[in-house]
mmCIF file of C-alpha atoms and ligand atoms in Angstrom:
data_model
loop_
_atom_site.group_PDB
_atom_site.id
_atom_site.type_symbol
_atom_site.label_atom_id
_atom_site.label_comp_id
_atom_site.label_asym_id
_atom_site.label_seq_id
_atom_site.Cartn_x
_atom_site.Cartn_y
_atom_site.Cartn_z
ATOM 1 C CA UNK A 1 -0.125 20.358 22.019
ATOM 2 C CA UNK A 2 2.774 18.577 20.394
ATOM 3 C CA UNK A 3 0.445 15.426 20.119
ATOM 4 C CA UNK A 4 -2.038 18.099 18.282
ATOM 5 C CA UNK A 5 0.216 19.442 15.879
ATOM 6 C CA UNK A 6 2.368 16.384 15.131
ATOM 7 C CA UNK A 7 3.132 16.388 11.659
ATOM 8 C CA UNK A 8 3.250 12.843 10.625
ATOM 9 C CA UNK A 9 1.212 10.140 12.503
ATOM 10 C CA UNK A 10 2.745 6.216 12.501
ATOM 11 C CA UNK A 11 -0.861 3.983 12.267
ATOM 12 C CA UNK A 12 -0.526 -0.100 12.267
ATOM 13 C CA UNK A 13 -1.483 -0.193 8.914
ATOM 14 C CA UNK A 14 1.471 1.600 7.346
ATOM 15 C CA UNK A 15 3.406 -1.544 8.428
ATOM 16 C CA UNK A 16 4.680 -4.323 7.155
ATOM 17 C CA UNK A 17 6.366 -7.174 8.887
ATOM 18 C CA UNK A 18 8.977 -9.331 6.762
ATOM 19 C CA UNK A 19 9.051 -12.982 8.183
ATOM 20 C CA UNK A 20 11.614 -15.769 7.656
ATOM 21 C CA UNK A 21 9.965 -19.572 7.246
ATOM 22 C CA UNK A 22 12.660 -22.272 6.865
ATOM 23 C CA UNK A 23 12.029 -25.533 5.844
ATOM 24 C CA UNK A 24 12.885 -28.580 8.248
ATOM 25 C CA UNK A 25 13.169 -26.548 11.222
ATOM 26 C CA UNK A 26 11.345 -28.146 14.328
ATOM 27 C CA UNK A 27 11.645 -24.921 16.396
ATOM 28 C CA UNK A 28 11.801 -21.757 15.577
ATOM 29 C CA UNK A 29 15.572 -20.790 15.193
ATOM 30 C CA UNK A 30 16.528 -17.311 16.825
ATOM 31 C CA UNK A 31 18.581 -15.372 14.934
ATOM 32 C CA UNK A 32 21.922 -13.720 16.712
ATOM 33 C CA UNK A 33 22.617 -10.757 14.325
ATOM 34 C CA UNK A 34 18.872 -9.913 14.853
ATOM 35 C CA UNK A 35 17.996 -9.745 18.436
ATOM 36 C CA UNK A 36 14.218 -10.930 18.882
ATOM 37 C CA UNK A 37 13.378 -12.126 15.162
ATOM 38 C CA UNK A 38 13.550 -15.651 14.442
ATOM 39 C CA UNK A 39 13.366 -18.309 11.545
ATOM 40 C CA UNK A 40 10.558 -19.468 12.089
ATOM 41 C CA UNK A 41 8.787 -23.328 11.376
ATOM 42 C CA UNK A 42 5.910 -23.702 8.844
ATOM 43 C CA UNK A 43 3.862 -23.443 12.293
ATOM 44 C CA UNK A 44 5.850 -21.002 14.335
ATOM 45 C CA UNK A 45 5.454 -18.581 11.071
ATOM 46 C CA UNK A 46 1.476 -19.506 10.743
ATOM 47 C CA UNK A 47 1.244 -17.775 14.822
ATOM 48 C CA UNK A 48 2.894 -14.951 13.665
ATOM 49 C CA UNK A 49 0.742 -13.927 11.085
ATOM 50 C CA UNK A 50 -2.313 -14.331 13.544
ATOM 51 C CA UNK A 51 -0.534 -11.965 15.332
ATOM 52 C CA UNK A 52 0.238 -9.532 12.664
ATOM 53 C CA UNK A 53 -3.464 -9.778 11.548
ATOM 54 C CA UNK A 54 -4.838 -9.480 15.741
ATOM 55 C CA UNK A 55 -2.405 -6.377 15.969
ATOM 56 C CA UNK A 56 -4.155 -4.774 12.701
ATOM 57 C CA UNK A 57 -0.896 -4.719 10.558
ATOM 58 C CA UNK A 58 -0.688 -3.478 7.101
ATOM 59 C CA UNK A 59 0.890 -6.619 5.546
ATOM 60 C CA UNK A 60 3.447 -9.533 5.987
ATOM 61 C CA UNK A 61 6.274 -10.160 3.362
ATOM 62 C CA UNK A 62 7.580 -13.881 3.379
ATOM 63 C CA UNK A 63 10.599 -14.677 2.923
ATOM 64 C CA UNK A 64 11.230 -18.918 2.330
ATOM 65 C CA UNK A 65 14.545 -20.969 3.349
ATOM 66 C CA UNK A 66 14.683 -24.200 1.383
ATOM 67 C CA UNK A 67 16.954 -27.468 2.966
ATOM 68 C CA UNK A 68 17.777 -27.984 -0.863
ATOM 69 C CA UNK A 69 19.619 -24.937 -3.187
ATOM 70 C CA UNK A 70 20.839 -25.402 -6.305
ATOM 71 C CA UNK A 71 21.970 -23.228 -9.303
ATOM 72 C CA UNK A 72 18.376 -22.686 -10.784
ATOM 73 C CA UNK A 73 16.945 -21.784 -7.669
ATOM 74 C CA UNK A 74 14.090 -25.035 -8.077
ATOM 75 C CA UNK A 75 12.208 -24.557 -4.584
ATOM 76 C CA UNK A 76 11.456 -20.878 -5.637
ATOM 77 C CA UNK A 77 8.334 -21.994 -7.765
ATOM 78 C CA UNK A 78 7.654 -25.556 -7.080
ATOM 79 C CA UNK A 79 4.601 -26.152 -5.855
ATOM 80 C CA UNK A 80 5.192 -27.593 -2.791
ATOM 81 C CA UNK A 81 8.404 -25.422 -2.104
ATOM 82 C CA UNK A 82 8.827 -23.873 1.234
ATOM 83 C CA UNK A 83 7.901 -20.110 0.587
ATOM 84 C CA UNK A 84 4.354 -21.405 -1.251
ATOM 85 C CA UNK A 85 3.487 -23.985 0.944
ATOM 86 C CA UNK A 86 3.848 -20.754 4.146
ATOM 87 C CA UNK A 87 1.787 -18.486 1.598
ATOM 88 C CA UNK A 88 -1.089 -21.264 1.825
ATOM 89 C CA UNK A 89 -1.175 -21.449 5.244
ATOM 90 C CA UNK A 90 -0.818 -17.857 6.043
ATOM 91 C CA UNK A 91 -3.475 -17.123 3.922
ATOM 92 C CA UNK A 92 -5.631 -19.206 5.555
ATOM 93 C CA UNK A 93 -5.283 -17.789 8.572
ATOM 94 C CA UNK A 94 -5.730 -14.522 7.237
ATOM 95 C CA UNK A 95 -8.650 -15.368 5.792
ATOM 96 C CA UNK A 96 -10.501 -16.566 8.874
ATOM 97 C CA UNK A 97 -11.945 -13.568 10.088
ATOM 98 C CA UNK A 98 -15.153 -12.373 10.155
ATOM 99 C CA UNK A 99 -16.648 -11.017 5.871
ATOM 100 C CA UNK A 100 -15.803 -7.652 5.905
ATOM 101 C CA UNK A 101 -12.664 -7.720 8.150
ATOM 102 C CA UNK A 102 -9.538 -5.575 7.133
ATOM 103 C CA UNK A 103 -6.334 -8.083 7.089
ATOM 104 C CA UNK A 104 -2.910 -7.651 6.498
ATOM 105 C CA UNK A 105 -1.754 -7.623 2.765
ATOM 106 C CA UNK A 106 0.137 -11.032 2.212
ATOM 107 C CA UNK A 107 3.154 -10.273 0.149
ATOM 108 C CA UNK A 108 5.691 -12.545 -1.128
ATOM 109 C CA UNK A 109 9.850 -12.059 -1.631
ATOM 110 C CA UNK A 110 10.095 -12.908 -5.344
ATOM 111 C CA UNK A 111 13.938 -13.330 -5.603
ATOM 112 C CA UNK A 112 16.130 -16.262 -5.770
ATOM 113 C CA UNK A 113 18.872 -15.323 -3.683
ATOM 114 C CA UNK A 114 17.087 -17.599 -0.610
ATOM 115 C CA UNK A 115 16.771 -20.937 -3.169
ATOM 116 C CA UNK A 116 19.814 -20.568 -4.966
ATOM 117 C CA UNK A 117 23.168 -22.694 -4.492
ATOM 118 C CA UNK A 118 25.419 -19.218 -5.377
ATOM 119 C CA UNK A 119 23.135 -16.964 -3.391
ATOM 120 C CA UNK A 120 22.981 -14.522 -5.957
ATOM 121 C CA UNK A 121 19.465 -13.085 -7.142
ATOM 122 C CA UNK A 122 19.385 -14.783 -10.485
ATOM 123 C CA UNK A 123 20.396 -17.709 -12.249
ATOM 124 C CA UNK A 124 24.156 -17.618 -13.851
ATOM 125 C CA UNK A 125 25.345 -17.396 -17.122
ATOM 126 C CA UNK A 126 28.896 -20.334 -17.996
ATOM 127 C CA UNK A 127 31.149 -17.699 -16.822
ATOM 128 C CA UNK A 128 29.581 -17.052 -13.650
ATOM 129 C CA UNK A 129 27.629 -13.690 -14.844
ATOM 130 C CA UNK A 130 24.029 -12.627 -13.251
ATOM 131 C CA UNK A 131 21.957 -13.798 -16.389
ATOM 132 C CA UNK A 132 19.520 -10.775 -16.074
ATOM 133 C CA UNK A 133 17.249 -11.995 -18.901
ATOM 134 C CA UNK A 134 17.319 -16.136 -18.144
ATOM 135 C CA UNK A 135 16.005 -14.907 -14.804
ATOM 136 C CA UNK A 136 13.471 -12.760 -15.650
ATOM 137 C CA UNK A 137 11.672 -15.988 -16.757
ATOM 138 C CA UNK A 138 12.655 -17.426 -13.660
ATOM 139 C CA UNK A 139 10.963 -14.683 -11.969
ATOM 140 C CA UNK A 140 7.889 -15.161 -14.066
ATOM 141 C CA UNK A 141 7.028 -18.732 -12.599
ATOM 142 C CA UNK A 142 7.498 -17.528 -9.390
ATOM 143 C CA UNK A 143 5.351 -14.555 -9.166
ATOM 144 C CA UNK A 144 2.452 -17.078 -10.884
ATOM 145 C CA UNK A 145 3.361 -19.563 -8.338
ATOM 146 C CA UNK A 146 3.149 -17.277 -5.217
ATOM 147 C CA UNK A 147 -0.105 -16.217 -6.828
ATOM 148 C CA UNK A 148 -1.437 -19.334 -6.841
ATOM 149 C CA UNK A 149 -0.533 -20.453 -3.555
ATOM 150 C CA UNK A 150 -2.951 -17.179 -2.458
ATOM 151 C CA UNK A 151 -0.229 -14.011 -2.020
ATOM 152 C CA UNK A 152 -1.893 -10.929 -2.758
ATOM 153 C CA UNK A 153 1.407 -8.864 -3.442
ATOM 154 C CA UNK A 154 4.686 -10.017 -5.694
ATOM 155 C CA UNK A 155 7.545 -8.768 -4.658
ATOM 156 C CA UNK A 156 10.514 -8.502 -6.873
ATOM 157 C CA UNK A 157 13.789 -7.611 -4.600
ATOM 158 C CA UNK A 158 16.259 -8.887 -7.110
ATOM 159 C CA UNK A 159 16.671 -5.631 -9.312
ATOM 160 C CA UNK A 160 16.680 -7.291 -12.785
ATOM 161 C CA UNK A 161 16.000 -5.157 -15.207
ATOM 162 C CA UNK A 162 12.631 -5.777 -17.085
ATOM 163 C CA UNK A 163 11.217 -7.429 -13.944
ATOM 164 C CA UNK A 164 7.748 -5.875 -13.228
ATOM 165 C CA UNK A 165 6.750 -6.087 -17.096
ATOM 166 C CA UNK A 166 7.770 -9.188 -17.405
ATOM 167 C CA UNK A 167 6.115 -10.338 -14.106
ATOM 168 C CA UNK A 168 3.065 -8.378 -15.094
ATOM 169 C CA UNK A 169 2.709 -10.049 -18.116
ATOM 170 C CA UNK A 170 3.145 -13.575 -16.374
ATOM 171 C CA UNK A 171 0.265 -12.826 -14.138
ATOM 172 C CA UNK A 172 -2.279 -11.498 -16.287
ATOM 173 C CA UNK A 173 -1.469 -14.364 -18.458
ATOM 174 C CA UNK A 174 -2.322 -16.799 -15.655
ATOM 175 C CA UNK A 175 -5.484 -14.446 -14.885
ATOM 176 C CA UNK A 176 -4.249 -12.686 -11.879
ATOM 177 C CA UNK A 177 -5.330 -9.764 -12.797
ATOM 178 C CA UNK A 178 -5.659 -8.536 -9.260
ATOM 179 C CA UNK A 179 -2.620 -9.815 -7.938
ATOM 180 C CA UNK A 180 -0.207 -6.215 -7.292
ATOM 181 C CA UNK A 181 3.551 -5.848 -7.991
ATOM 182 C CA UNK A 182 5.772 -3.957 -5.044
ATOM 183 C CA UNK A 183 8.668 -3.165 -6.751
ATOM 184 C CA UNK A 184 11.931 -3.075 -4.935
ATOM 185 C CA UNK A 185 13.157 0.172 -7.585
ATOM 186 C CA UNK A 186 15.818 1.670 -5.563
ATOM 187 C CA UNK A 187 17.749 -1.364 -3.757
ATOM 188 C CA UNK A 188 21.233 -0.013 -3.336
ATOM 189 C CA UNK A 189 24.197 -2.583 -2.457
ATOM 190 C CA UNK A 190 24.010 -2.075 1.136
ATOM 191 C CA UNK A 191 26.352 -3.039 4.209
ATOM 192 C CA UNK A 192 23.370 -3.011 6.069
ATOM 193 C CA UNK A 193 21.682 -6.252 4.567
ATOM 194 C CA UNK A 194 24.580 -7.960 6.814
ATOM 195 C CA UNK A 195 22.311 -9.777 9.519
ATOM 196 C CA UNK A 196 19.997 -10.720 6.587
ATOM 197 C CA UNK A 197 22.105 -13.029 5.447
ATOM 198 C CA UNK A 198 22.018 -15.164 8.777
ATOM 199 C CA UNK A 199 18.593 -14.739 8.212
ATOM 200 C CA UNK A 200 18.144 -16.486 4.956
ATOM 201 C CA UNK A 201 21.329 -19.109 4.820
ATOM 202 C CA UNK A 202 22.946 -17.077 2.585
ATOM 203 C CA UNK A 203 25.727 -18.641 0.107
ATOM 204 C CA UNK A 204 26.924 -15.422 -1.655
ATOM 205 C CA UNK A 205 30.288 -14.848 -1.723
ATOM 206 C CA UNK A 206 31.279 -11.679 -3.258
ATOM 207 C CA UNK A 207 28.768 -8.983 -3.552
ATOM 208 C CA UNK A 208 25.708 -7.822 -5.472
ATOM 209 C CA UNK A 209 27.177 -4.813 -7.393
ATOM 210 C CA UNK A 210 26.575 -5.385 -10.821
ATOM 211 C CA UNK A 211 22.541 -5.384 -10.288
ATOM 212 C CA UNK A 212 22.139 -3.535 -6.576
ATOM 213 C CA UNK A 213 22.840 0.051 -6.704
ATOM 214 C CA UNK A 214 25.960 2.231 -5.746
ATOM 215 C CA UNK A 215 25.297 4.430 -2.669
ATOM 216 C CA UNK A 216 26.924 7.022 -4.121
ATOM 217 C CA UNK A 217 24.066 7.316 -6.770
ATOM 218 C CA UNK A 218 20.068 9.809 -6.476
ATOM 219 C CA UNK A 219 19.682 10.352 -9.977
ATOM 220 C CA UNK A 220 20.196 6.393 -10.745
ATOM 221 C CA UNK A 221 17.183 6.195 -7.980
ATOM 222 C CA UNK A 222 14.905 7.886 -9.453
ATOM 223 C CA UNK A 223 15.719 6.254 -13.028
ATOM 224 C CA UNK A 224 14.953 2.789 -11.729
ATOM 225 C CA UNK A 225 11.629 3.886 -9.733
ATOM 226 C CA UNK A 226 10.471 5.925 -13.259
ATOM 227 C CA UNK A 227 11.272 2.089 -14.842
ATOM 228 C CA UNK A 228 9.217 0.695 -12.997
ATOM 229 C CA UNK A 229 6.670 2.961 -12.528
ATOM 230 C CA UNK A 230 6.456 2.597 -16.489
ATOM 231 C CA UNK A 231 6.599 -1.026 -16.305
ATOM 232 C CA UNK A 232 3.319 -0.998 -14.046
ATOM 233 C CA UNK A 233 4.595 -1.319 -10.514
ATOM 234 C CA UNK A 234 1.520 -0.992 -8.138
ATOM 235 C CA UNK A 235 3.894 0.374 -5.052
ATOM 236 C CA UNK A 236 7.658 1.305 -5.210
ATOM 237 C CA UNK A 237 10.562 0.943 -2.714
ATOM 238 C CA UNK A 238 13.506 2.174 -1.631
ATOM 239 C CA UNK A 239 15.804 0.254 0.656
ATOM 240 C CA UNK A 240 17.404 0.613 2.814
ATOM 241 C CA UNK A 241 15.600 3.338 4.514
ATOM 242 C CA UNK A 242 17.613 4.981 7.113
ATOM 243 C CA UNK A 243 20.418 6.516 5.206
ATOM 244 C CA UNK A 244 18.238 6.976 1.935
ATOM 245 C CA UNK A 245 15.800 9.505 3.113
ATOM 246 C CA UNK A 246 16.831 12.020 0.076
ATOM 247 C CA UNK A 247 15.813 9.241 -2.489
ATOM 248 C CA UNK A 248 12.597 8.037 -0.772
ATOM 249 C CA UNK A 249 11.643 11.791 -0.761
ATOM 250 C CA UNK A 250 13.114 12.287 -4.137
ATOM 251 C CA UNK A 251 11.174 9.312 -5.346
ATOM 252 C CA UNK A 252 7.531 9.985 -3.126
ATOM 253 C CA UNK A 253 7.361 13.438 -4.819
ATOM 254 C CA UNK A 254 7.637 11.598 -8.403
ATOM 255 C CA UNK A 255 5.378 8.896 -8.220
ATOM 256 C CA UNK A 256 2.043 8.545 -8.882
ATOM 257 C CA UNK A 257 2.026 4.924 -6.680
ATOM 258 C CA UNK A 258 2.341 4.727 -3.162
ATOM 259 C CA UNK A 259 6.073 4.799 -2.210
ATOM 260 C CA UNK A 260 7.388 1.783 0.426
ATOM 261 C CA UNK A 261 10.710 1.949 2.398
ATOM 262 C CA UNK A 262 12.428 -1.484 3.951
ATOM 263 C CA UNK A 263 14.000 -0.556 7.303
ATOM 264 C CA UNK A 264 16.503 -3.276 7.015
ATOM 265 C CA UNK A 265 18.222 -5.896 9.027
ATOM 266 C CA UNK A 266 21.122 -3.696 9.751
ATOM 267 C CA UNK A 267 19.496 -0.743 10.830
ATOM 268 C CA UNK A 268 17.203 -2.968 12.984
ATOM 269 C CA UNK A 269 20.585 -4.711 14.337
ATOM 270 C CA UNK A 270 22.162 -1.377 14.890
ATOM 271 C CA UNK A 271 19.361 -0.377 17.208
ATOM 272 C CA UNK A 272 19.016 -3.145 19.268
ATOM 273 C CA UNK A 273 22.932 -3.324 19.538
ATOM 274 C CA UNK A 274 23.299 0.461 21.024
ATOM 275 C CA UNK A 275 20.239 0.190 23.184
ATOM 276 C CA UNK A 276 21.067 -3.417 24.713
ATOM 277 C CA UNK A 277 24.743 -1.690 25.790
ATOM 278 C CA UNK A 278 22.680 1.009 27.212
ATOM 279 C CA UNK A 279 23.983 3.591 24.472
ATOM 280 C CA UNK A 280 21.126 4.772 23.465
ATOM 281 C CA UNK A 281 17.495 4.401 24.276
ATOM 282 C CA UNK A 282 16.003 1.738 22.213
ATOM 283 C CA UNK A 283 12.529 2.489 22.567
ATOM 284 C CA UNK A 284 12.772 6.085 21.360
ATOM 285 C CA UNK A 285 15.076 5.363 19.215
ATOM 286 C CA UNK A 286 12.461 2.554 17.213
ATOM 287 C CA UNK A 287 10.144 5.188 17.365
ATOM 288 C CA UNK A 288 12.003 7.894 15.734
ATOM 289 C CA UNK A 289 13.588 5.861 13.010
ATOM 290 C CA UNK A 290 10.306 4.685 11.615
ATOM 291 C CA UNK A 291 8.735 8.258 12.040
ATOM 292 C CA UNK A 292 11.747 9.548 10.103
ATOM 293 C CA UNK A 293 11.024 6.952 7.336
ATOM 294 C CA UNK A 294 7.467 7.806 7.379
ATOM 295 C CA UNK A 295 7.964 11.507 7.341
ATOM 296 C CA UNK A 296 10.692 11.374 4.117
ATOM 297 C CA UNK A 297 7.792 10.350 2.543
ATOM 298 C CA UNK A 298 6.765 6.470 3.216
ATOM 299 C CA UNK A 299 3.060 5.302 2.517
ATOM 300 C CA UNK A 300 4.355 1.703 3.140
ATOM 301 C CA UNK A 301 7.419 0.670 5.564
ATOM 302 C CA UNK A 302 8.458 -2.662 6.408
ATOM 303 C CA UNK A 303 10.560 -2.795 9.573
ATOM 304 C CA UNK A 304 11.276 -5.929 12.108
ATOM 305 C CA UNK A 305 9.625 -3.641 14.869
ATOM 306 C CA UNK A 306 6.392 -3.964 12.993
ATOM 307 C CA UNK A 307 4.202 -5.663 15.996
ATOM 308 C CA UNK A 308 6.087 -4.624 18.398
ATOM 309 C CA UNK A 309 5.280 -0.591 17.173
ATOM 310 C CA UNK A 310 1.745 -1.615 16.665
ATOM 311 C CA UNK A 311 1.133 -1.865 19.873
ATOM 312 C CA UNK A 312 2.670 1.172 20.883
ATOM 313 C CA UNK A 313 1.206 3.136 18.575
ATOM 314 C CA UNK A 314 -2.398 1.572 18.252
HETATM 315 C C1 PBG B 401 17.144 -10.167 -1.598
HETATM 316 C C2 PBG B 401 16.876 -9.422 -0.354
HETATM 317 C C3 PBG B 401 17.806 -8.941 0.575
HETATM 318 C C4 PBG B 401 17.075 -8.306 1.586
HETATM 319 C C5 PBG B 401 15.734 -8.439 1.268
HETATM 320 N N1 PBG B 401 15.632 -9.104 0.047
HETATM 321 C C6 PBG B 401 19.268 -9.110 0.662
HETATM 322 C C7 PBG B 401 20.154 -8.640 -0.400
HETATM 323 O O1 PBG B 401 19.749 -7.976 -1.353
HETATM 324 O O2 PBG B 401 21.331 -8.929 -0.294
HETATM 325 C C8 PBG B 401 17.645 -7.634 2.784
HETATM 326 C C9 PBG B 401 16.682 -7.340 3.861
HETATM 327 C C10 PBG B 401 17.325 -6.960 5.139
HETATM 328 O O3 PBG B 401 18.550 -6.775 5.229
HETATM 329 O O4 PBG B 401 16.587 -6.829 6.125
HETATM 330 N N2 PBG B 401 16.165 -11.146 -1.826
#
């Protein structure tokens, strides 16, 4: 009966698994603030999307690790950087399956915060400033590079403001007409990005808080998503997820796109933490933190637990 009248229903393809890809690495690297995710090598990464794509996932989202950062950010759109040469080979593998087959949606991180020497999102200005508009263009060339190196989604995380029309623009210039935009609309300066960091080499020192959101803020939430929404954003998110519920709600009953929520590194940390003391039970506790997500209002949620869920769930 409860199975019956359930109101909300996690399938594979709501789900989206984020993936680290560092260059250099010979073995995959696990990561200790993240219990069970790794960084993974350019061939390491290429299994796991076979496995995302076996397990019927909704999408990957790549995230790249240069050896070499510097001020600009330079690996983000070269060519042969990191993050596009793991687009080409994940596509690939996506790609061989039978005409017809569903795959997951390959989606690219378009930030700089991974490639740059600072570790902040953008590019600086002399006096050490975010330079919101010099990395708008900086965002451009990436989004056309990731395009070109076959991802089907751009992903702006870096909450510029002017990014999705200005990265819309880019692509239809270069003739990616189909290419989509996931916005990241309501990224709040969050505690719980902590483990991320490991994740991606992070430089930053200081914090994020004149382009990431305060927590305090709803209202602010729902600005940025209508921005973006204007601005042609395909899919919105809100992130983190866990202790945003109001605004992904707030924002699902607004927009006219399908709404995405990023179950991030701390909440995943936080989880695994409690249940490996024996605090709480992990597995139920997975379980009801992505239904919760789902159930605020999620089309789209990207969580660590992706293939792990999939196969509970499938
Ligand atoms: C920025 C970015 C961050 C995360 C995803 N994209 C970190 C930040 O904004 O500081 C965090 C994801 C997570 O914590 O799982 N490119």
């Amino acid at each position: 009966m409860r199975r019956l009248v359930a109101e909300t229903r996690l399938h594979p393809a709501d789900l989206v698994l984020p993936l680290f890809v560092k260059e250099g690495l010979t073995e995959p690297a696990p990561l200790a603030s993240m219990p069970g995710q790794v960084q993974h090598t350019e061939e390491s990464l290429v299994e796991a999307v076979r496995a995302a794509r076996d397990a019927g996932l909704g999408g990957v989202m790549l995230f790249g690790i240069p050896t070499v950062k510097d001020a600009n950010g330079s690996q983000a759109d070269a060519a042969d950087g990191i993050l596009q040469r793991a687009l080409r080979a994940s596509r690939k593998v996506l790609d061989e399956v039978p005409e017809g087959t569903a795959t997951p949606v390959l989606m690219a991180d378009t930030c700089l915060d991974e490639f740059t020497d600072h570790g902040h999102c953008g590019v600086l200005t002399a006096d050490g400033r975010v330079d919101n508009d010099a990395t708008l263009t900086r965002y451009a060339s990436m989004a056309v590079a990731q395009a070109k190196a076959g991802a089907d989604v751009i992903s702006p995380s870096g909450m510029m403001d002017g990014q999705v029309a200005m990265i819309r623009d880019a692509l239809d210039d270069a003739d990616f007409l189909d290419t989509s935009i996931l916005a990241y609309s309501a990224k709040y300066a969050s505690a719980y990005y902590g483990p991320f960091r490991e994740a991606v080499d992070s430089e930053l020192k200081g914090d994020r808080k004149t382009y990431q959101m305060d927590f305090a803020n709803a209202r602010e939430g729902l600005r940025e998503a209508d921005l973006d929404l204007a601005e042609g954003a395909d899919i919105v998110l809100v992130k983190p997820a866990g202790s945003y519920l109001d605004v992904l709600r707030a924002v699902a009953d607004r927009s006219d796109v399908p709404v995405a929520a990023y179950q991030v590194s701390g909440e995943y940390a936080m989880i695994e933490a409690a249940g490996a003391n024996g605090w709480i039970d992990r597995d139920r506790a997975v379980l009801e933190s992505v239904t919760s997500i789902k159930r605020a209002g999620a089309d789209v949620i990207l969580t660590y637990w992706a293939l792990e869920l999939a196969e509970w769930i499938k």
